[in-house]
XYZ file of N, CA, C and O in Angstrom:
560
model
N -17.476 -32.401 -0.062
C -17.448 -33.629 0.294
C -19.005 -33.603 1.739
O -19.050 -33.018 1.925
N -19.368 -34.690 1.573
C -20.434 -34.813 2.584
C -19.703 -36.179 3.948
O -20.787 -36.900 3.671
N -18.935 -35.059 5.297
C -18.736 -36.745 5.773
C -19.647 -36.988 6.638
O -20.492 -35.872 7.279
N -20.114 -38.679 6.893
C -20.651 -38.330 7.920
C -22.945 -38.260 7.220
O -23.887 -39.115 8.125
N -22.519 -38.661 6.116
C -23.597 -38.531 5.942
C -24.076 -38.949 4.782
O -22.917 -39.949 4.126
N -24.977 -40.663 4.910
C -25.858 -41.516 4.572
C -26.770 -41.137 3.028
O -27.310 -39.807 2.982
N -26.053 -41.104 1.586
C -26.068 -41.364 0.678
C -27.635 -41.148 0.608
O -28.028 -41.970 1.077
N -28.928 -39.874 -0.373
C -30.117 -40.748 -0.341
C -30.029 -41.974 -1.962
O -29.381 -41.680 -2.583
N -30.520 -42.677 -1.200
C -31.097 -43.557 -2.762
C -31.793 -43.094 -3.683
O -31.578 -42.704 -3.430
N -30.658 -43.385 -5.010
C -32.188 -42.786 -6.428
C -33.378 -44.101 -6.468
O -32.923 -44.668 -6.534
N -34.825 -43.473 -6.404
C -35.431 -43.786 -6.795
C -34.930 -44.704 -8.036
O -34.108 -44.759 -9.669
N -35.204 -45.653 -8.207
C -34.667 -46.780 -9.279
C -36.487 -47.312 -10.377
O -37.128 -47.342 -9.271
N -37.176 -47.363 -11.601
C -38.107 -47.449 -12.115
C -37.597 -48.237 -13.280
O -36.820 -48.107 -14.685
N -38.781 -49.403 -13.932
C -38.608 -50.353 -14.938
C -39.430 -49.281 -16.518
O -40.226 -49.054 -15.340
N -38.922 -49.497 -16.885
C -39.236 -48.541 -18.112
C -39.114 -50.011 -18.626
O -38.807 -51.234 -19.232
N -40.792 -50.136 -19.798
C -41.174 -51.472 -20.130
C -41.624 -50.821 -21.616
O -42.314 -49.711 -22.009
N -41.890 -50.881 -22.792
C -41.922 -51.203 -24.606
C -43.363 -50.645 -24.027
O -44.323 -51.211 -23.770
N -44.691 -49.544 -25.123
C -45.399 -49.048 -25.472
C -45.970 -50.698 -26.027
O -47.052 -51.455 -25.516
N -44.662 -51.550 -26.857
C -45.112 -52.273 -27.814
C -45.112 -53.219 -27.029
O -44.030 -53.642 -26.984
N -46.195 -54.016 -27.080
C -46.117 -55.025 -25.985
C -45.399 -56.088 -25.890
O -44.303 -56.760 -25.905
N -45.051 -56.065 -27.579
C -44.062 -57.810 -28.350
C -43.181 -57.079 -27.873
O -41.932 -58.337 -28.929
N -42.282 -55.857 -27.670
C -40.469 -55.434 -27.404
C -40.765 -55.994 -26.555
O -38.999 -55.716 -25.923
N -41.425 -56.437 -25.353
C -41.161 -56.550 -24.011
C -40.414 -57.955 -24.112
O -40.364 -58.593 -23.109
N -39.364 -58.109 -24.518
C -38.762 -58.366 -25.305
C -37.866 -60.167 -23.816
O -37.416 -61.234 -23.168
N -37.336 -59.172 -22.614
C -37.479 -59.518 -21.133
C -38.073 -60.171 -20.855
O -38.284 -61.647 -20.326
N -39.486 -59.688 -20.641
C -40.043 -60.605 -19.859
C -41.071 -61.731 -21.030
O -41.576 -63.063 -20.939
N -41.480 -61.069 -22.069
C -41.671 -62.737 -23.691
C -40.959 -63.752 -23.628
O -41.391 -64.900 -23.910
N -39.710 -63.165 -23.304
C -38.243 -64.434 -23.186
C -38.047 -64.846 -22.016
O -37.110 -65.693 -22.364
N -39.054 -64.740 -20.619
C -38.878 -64.923 -19.671
C -36.605 -64.174 -19.249
O -36.170 -65.632 -18.843
N -36.463 -63.911 -20.162
C -35.099 -63.195 -19.468
C -34.760 -62.540 -17.921
O -35.396 -61.920 -17.901
N -33.476 -63.075 -17.525
C -33.895 -62.400 -16.022
C -33.168 -60.994 -16.144
O -31.614 -60.626 -15.133
N -33.247 -60.334 -16.601
C -33.041 -58.293 -16.300
C -34.108 -57.935 -17.496
O -35.335 -58.161 -17.397
N -34.110 -56.645 -17.039
C -35.892 -55.341 -17.374
C -35.586 -55.131 -18.213
O -33.877 -54.566 -18.519
N -35.679 -54.385 -19.800
C -36.354 -54.281 -20.626
C -35.153 -52.004 -20.607
O -34.443 -52.472 -21.458
N -35.461 -51.726 -19.524
C -34.412 -51.128 -18.712
C -34.738 -50.171 -18.020
O -35.868 -50.619 -17.211
N -34.483 -49.339 -17.227
C -34.139 -48.535 -15.633
C -34.103 -46.997 -16.229
O -33.047 -46.759 -16.875
N -35.516 -47.135 -15.482
C -34.456 -44.689 -14.857
C -34.676 -44.577 -13.896
O -34.869 -45.245 -12.329
N -33.174 -44.252 -13.755
C -32.417 -44.293 -12.187
C -32.087 -42.520 -12.302
O -31.227 -42.406 -13.084
N -32.959 -41.763 -11.682
C -32.804 -40.478 -11.552
C -32.861 -39.990 -12.399
O -33.439 -40.143 -13.408
N -31.768 -39.139 -13.352
C -31.867 -38.230 -14.933
C -31.494 -39.023 -15.861
O -31.379 -38.637 -16.426
N -31.048 -40.309 -15.633
C -31.038 -41.554 -16.892
C -32.334 -42.174 -16.505
O -32.543 -43.116 -15.960
N -32.007 -42.421 -18.299
C -32.165 -43.958 -18.299
C -31.808 -45.170 -18.766
O -31.049 -44.882 -20.106
N -31.397 -46.729 -18.742
C -30.654 -47.404 -18.568
C -30.967 -48.552 -19.920
O -31.761 -49.153 -19.359
N -30.948 -48.799 -21.481
C -31.482 -49.380 -21.936
C -30.776 -50.534 -21.704
O -29.178 -50.971 -21.978
N -31.085 -51.937 -21.433
C -30.663 -53.154 -21.700
C -29.629 -53.497 -23.053
O -31.002 -53.219 -23.376
N -28.742 -54.480 -23.516
C -28.997 -54.770 -24.806
C -29.892 -55.289 -26.069
O -30.868 -56.002 -24.719
N -30.597 -54.181 -26.560
C -31.424 -54.962 -27.948
C -30.799 -55.951 -28.757
O -30.045 -55.104 -29.484
N -31.353 -56.355 -29.223
C -31.969 -57.215 -30.430
C -32.753 -57.113 -31.660
O -33.798 -56.378 -30.555
N -32.336 -57.868 -32.530
C -33.724 -57.112 -33.954
C -35.041 -58.644 -33.787
O -34.784 -59.208 -33.036
N -36.088 -56.969 -33.243
C -37.193 -58.066 -32.860
C -38.535 -57.414 -33.584
O -38.023 -56.403 -34.240
N -39.040 -58.105 -34.770
C -40.010 -57.156 -35.108
C -41.273 -57.123 -34.381
O -41.117 -58.483 -33.337
N -41.675 -55.783 -34.169
C -42.215 -55.143 -33.375
C -43.372 -55.590 -34.418
O -44.528 -55.274 -32.720
N -44.095 -56.003 -34.848
C -45.322 -56.689 -35.511
C -45.174 -57.935 -34.530
O -46.916 -58.786 -34.282
N -44.400 -59.431 -34.929
C -44.746 -60.529 -34.098
C -43.915 -60.120 -32.573
O -44.312 -62.036 -32.154
N -42.821 -59.563 -32.115
C -42.684 -59.650 -31.190
C -40.996 -61.111 -30.907
O -40.637 -61.974 -29.912
N -40.773 -61.662 -32.146
C -40.152 -62.719 -32.760
C -38.401 -62.246 -33.459
O -38.436 -60.718 -33.801
N -37.521 -62.413 -33.056
C -36.272 -62.454 -33.553
C -36.181 -62.280 -35.136
O -37.119 -63.223 -35.604
N -35.662 -61.099 -35.479
C -35.379 -60.425 -37.004
C -34.480 -60.311 -37.281
O -33.131 -59.204 -37.775
N -34.228 -61.429 -36.920
C -32.172 -62.222 -38.236
C -31.644 -61.440 -39.350
O -33.388 -61.634 -39.987
N -31.463 -60.989 -39.597
C -30.662 -60.468 -41.851
C -29.574 -60.144 -41.261
O -28.489 -60.472 -40.575
N -29.325 -59.088 -42.367
C -27.621 -58.020 -42.653
C -27.375 -57.439 -41.468
O -28.507 -57.217 -40.321
N -26.180 -57.345 -41.066
C -26.000 -56.798 -40.527
C -27.078 -54.890 -40.151
O -26.912 -54.099 -39.433
N -27.052 -55.049 -41.663
C -27.416 -53.046 -41.724
C -29.162 -53.479 -41.418
O -29.889 -52.671 -41.271
N -29.683 -54.377 -41.963
C -31.456 -54.597 -41.466
C -31.467 -54.490 -39.491
O -32.546 -54.163 -39.616
N -30.697 -55.661 -39.038
C -30.046 -55.963 -37.699
C -30.262 -55.115 -36.549
O -30.848 -54.215 -36.002
N -29.341 -53.793 -37.517
C -29.178 -52.558 -37.059
C -29.649 -51.597 -36.790
O -30.636 -50.782 -36.240
N -30.585 -51.565 -38.302
C -32.055 -50.859 -38.471
C -33.132 -50.926 -37.440
O -33.911 -50.237 -37.059
N -33.284 -52.385 -37.716
C -34.357 -52.484 -36.687
C -34.239 -52.523 -34.765
O -35.143 -52.190 -34.355
N -33.315 -52.602 -34.568
C -32.500 -52.497 -33.741
C -32.514 -50.943 -32.926
O -33.410 -50.660 -31.670
N -32.370 -50.293 -34.334
C -31.961 -48.563 -33.819
C -33.708 -48.024 -33.258
O -34.420 -47.271 -33.027
N -33.950 -48.913 -34.196
C -35.440 -48.241 -34.339
C -36.706 -48.964 -33.439
O -36.968 -48.087 -32.963
N -36.205 -50.051 -32.215
C -36.920 -50.433 -31.383
C -36.379 -49.599 -30.132
O -37.145 -49.332 -29.471
N -34.499 -49.059 -30.656
C -34.218 -48.523 -29.292
C -35.619 -47.255 -29.144
O -35.223 -46.586 -27.961
N -35.506 -46.855 -30.048
C -36.231 -44.943 -30.127
C -37.359 -45.417 -29.538
O -38.393 -44.832 -28.296
N -37.743 -46.722 -30.478
C -39.575 -47.516 -29.376
C -39.650 -46.782 -28.116
O -40.168 -46.799 -27.255
N -38.360 -47.072 -26.769
C -37.921 -48.203 -25.619
C -37.627 -46.631 -25.761
O -38.643 -46.202 -24.520
N -37.082 -46.159 -25.768
C -36.569 -44.069 -25.106
C -38.070 -43.473 -24.837
O -38.317 -42.898 -24.144
N -38.957 -43.425 -26.029
C -39.956 -42.677 -25.850
C -40.708 -43.451 -25.211
O -41.846 -42.351 -24.595
N -40.942 -44.687 -25.556
C -42.330 -45.713 -24.067
C -41.949 -44.243 -22.481
O -42.778 -44.769 -21.701
N -40.093 -43.911 -22.768
C -40.313 -44.063 -21.361
C -39.847 -42.076 -20.839
O -39.146 -41.282 -20.288
N -40.470 -41.625 -22.518
C -40.487 -39.699 -22.351
C -39.245 -39.169 -22.683
O -38.855 -38.439 -22.597
N -38.268 -40.176 -23.524
C -36.879 -39.388 -23.954
C -36.884 -39.454 -26.029
O -38.484 -39.513 -25.516
N -36.034 -39.865 -25.371
C -34.980 -39.535 -27.576
C -34.072 -40.136 -27.981
O -33.034 -40.373 -26.317
N -33.613 -40.578 -29.207
C -32.591 -40.826 -29.063
C -31.667 -39.811 -29.492
O -30.876 -39.534 -28.952
N -32.196 -38.548 -29.617
C -31.644 -37.276 -28.724
C -31.441 -36.901 -27.788
O -30.236 -36.020 -27.181
N -31.510 -38.199 -26.931
C -31.256 -37.855 -26.069
C -30.315 -38.829 -25.286
O -29.975 -39.169 -24.027
N -30.175 -39.531 -26.145
C -28.982 -40.394 -25.441
C -27.518 -39.927 -25.783
O -26.604 -39.132 -26.196
N -26.559 -40.472 -24.364
C -25.633 -39.564 -24.568
C -24.632 -40.904 -24.258
O -23.130 -40.669 -24.929
N -24.648 -42.241 -23.833
C -23.993 -43.179 -24.268
C -24.262 -44.406 -25.327
O -25.466 -44.683 -25.000
N -23.352 -45.153 -26.441
C -23.558 -46.146 -27.066
C -23.018 -47.087 -26.885
O -21.799 -47.426 -27.180
N -23.550 -48.397 -26.676
C -22.942 -49.562 -26.382
C -22.988 -50.690 -28.352
O -23.867 -51.206 -27.744
N -21.945 -51.066 -29.284
C -22.801 -51.523 -29.441
C -21.737 -53.277 -30.178
O -20.696 -52.950 -29.874
N -22.327 -54.306 -29.616
C -22.206 -55.451 -30.048
C -22.433 -56.140 -31.397
O -23.253 -56.227 -31.597
N -20.899 -56.076 -32.138
C -20.915 -57.116 -33.889
C -20.427 -58.071 -33.615
O -18.907 -58.824 -33.276
N -21.661 -59.421 -34.148
C -20.699 -60.670 -34.654
C -19.261 -60.579 -35.610
O -18.839 -61.141 -35.176
N -18.992 -60.069 -35.850
C -17.610 -59.612 -36.344
C -17.211 -58.519 -36.967
O -18.161 -57.208 -38.032
N -16.575 -57.764 -36.687
C -15.888 -56.202 -36.408
C -15.461 -56.395 -37.500
O -15.503 -54.402 -38.233
N -15.328 -56.761 -39.091
C -15.262 -56.538 -40.190
C -16.876 -55.749 -40.289
O -16.438 -56.003 -41.658
N -18.111 -55.811 -40.211
C -19.307 -55.746 -40.442
C -18.960 -53.976 -39.904
O -20.392 -53.690 -39.960
N -17.762 -53.546 -39.050
C -18.524 -51.704 -38.890
C -19.174 -51.269 -40.164
O -19.711 -50.397 -39.297
N -18.277 -51.265 -41.031
C -18.434 -50.676 -41.828
C -19.952 -50.276 -42.390
O -20.739 -49.035 -42.891
N -20.339 -51.434 -42.326
C -22.121 -52.043 -42.798
C -22.973 -50.940 -41.805
O -24.155 -50.158 -41.640
N -22.266 -51.416 -40.121
C -23.012 -51.550 -39.177
C -23.589 -49.182 -39.099
O -24.183 -48.578 -39.172
N -21.960 -48.855 -39.169
C -22.407 -47.834 -39.550
C -23.314 -46.713 -40.045
O -23.598 -45.691 -40.192
N -23.293 -47.103 -41.614
C -24.034 -47.073 -42.618
C -24.980 -46.737 -42.127
O -26.234 -45.142 -42.817
N -25.464 -48.257 -41.646
C -27.411 -47.035 -40.826
C -27.225 -46.501 -39.324
O -28.210 -45.372 -39.754
N -26.416 -46.251 -38.928
C -26.083 -45.917 -37.214
C -26.426 -44.228 -37.787
O -26.524 -43.613 -37.176
N -25.651 -44.263 -39.206
C -25.462 -42.586 -39.316
C -26.787 -42.628 -39.470
O -26.800 -41.131 -39.442
N -27.554 -43.020 -39.908
C -28.619 -42.459 -39.807
C -29.870 -42.602 -38.721
O -30.615 -41.397 -38.819
N -29.382 -42.919 -37.921
C -30.120 -42.299 -36.812
C -29.534 -41.741 -35.873
O -30.573 -40.520 -34.685
N -28.942 -41.379 -35.729
C -27.712 -40.286 -35.370
C -26.657 -39.219 -35.847
O -25.779 -39.649 -36.378
N -27.144 -38.641 -37.796
C -26.618 -37.616 -37.787
C -25.858 -37.184 -37.794
O -24.895 -36.210 -37.757
N -26.615 -35.829 -36.347
C -25.919 -34.486 -35.435
C -25.305 -34.891 -34.293
O -26.706 -35.014 -33.569
N -24.294 -34.681 -34.728
C -24.245 -34.907 -32.556
C -24.001 -35.692 -32.179
O -25.127 -36.054 -31.448
N -23.578 -37.101 -32.784
C -23.672 -38.374 -32.408
C -23.159 -38.287 -31.252
O -22.268 -37.662 -30.569
N -23.823 -39.422 -29.888
C -23.861 -39.740 -28.851
C -22.120 -40.338 -28.654
O -21.653 -41.028 -29.724
N -21.834 -40.512 -27.459
C -20.119 -41.348 -27.516
C -20.479 -43.292 -27.589
O -21.759 -43.192 -27.249
N -19.640 -43.563 -28.040
C -19.649 -44.918 -28.241
C -18.883 -46.335 -28.394
O -17.774 -45.948 -28.476
N -18.634 -47.568 -27.909
C -17.839 -48.017 -27.501
C -18.830 -49.477 -28.913
O -19.181 -49.427 -28.575
N -17.643 -49.239 -29.515
C -18.132 -50.412 -31.125
C -17.776 -52.315 -30.305
O -15.394 -51.960 -30.580
N -17.675 -53.163 -30.233
C -16.359 -54.666 -29.973
C -17.493 -55.469 -31.094
O -18.548 -55.773 -31.159
N -16.403 -56.608 -31.113
C -17.078 -57.926 -32.258
C -16.807 -58.463 -31.525
O -16.080 -59.143 -29.655
N -17.715 -59.688 -30.638
C -18.073 -60.123 -30.399
C -18.395 -61.929 -31.032
O -18.894 -61.444 -31.776
N -19.190 -62.536 -29.629
C -19.742 -63.793 -30.033
C -21.003 -63.815 -29.919
O -21.409 -63.388 -28.849
N -22.165 -63.725 -30.663
C -22.769 -63.587 -30.054
C -24.297 -64.565 -30.106
O -24.229 -65.243 -31.081
N -25.348 -65.353 -28.977
C -26.316 -65.999 -29.829
C -27.100 -66.168 -30.739
O -27.423 -64.141 -30.089
N -28.173 -66.673 -31.327
C -29.015 -66.917 -31.418
C -28.458 -66.852 -33.198
O -29.790 -66.338 -33.461
N -28.081 -66.506 -33.798
C -27.685 -66.245 -34.699
C -27.840 -64.601 -34.800
O -27.719 -64.458 -36.122
N -27.705 -63.859 -34.097
C -27.532 -62.107 -34.038
C -26.338 -62.241 -34.473
O -25.689 -62.346 -33.922
N -26.419 -61.356 -34.847
C -24.933 -60.435 -35.676
C -25.142 -58.891 -35.265
O -23.617 -58.133 -35.069
N -26.002 -58.016 -34.113
C -25.798 -56.912 -33.414
C -26.560 -56.756 -32.446
O -27.717 -57.044 -32.459
N -26.041 -56.029 -31.843
C -26.781 -55.734 -29.991
C -26.781 -54.657 -29.937
O -25.221 -53.797 -29.851
N -27.443 -54.408 -29.264
C -27.306 -52.667 -29.372
C -27.678 -51.960 -27.383
O -28.673 -52.570 -27.522
N -26.832 -51.313 -27.016
C -28.034 -51.019 -25.754
C -27.601 -49.027 -25.622
O -25.889 -49.568 -26.617
N -27.422 -48.749 -24.746
C -27.924 -46.797 -24.641
C -27.724 -46.561 -23.044
O -28.204 -47.143 -22.864
N -27.911 -45.649 -22.748
C -27.485 -44.728 -21.545
C -28.262 -43.234 -22.285
O -27.569 -42.452 -23.293
N -29.316 -42.881 -22.032
C -29.638 -41.860 -22.261
C -30.734 -40.703 -21.032
O -30.886 -41.230 -20.323
N -30.775 -39.000 -21.404
C -31.046 -38.272 -20.282
C -32.667 -38.525 -20.734
O -33.308 -38.606 -21.596
N -33.005 -39.126 -19.354
C -34.417 -38.499 -19.430
C -35.081 -37.332 -20.185
O -34.801 -36.157 -19.901
N -36.872 -37.751 -20.520
C -36.694 -36.956 -21.127
C -37.600 -35.908 -19.702
O -37.608 -36.093 -18.341
């Protein structure tokens, strides 16, 4: 118990991808940061499938969008000095929960051993996209 003490604020640092084309927050003028480092954790905003060469959204099948999004997530985490292996929590949003198995087939390729905690929800996504993924990871 810390009676009478004022808690020290946790340092907060914006994380941006090394590949500037993947900085969707800035490129699309969205009111959020692509990622935040706070203390020992990295919080990545929800990510959609984006082509790392063009910076444009890359719609496709659920398998395609999951693969591209997780590849971009790997890049974001590595840009912050972390990795997919250090992810502790994932939230997956699917445009149709009936696509759960298709998403899982690709997801297992990225988190084959000791996968992180995860929640998956069926939701209505914008811009014709089928998958959005966010995560929390331990900083490197």
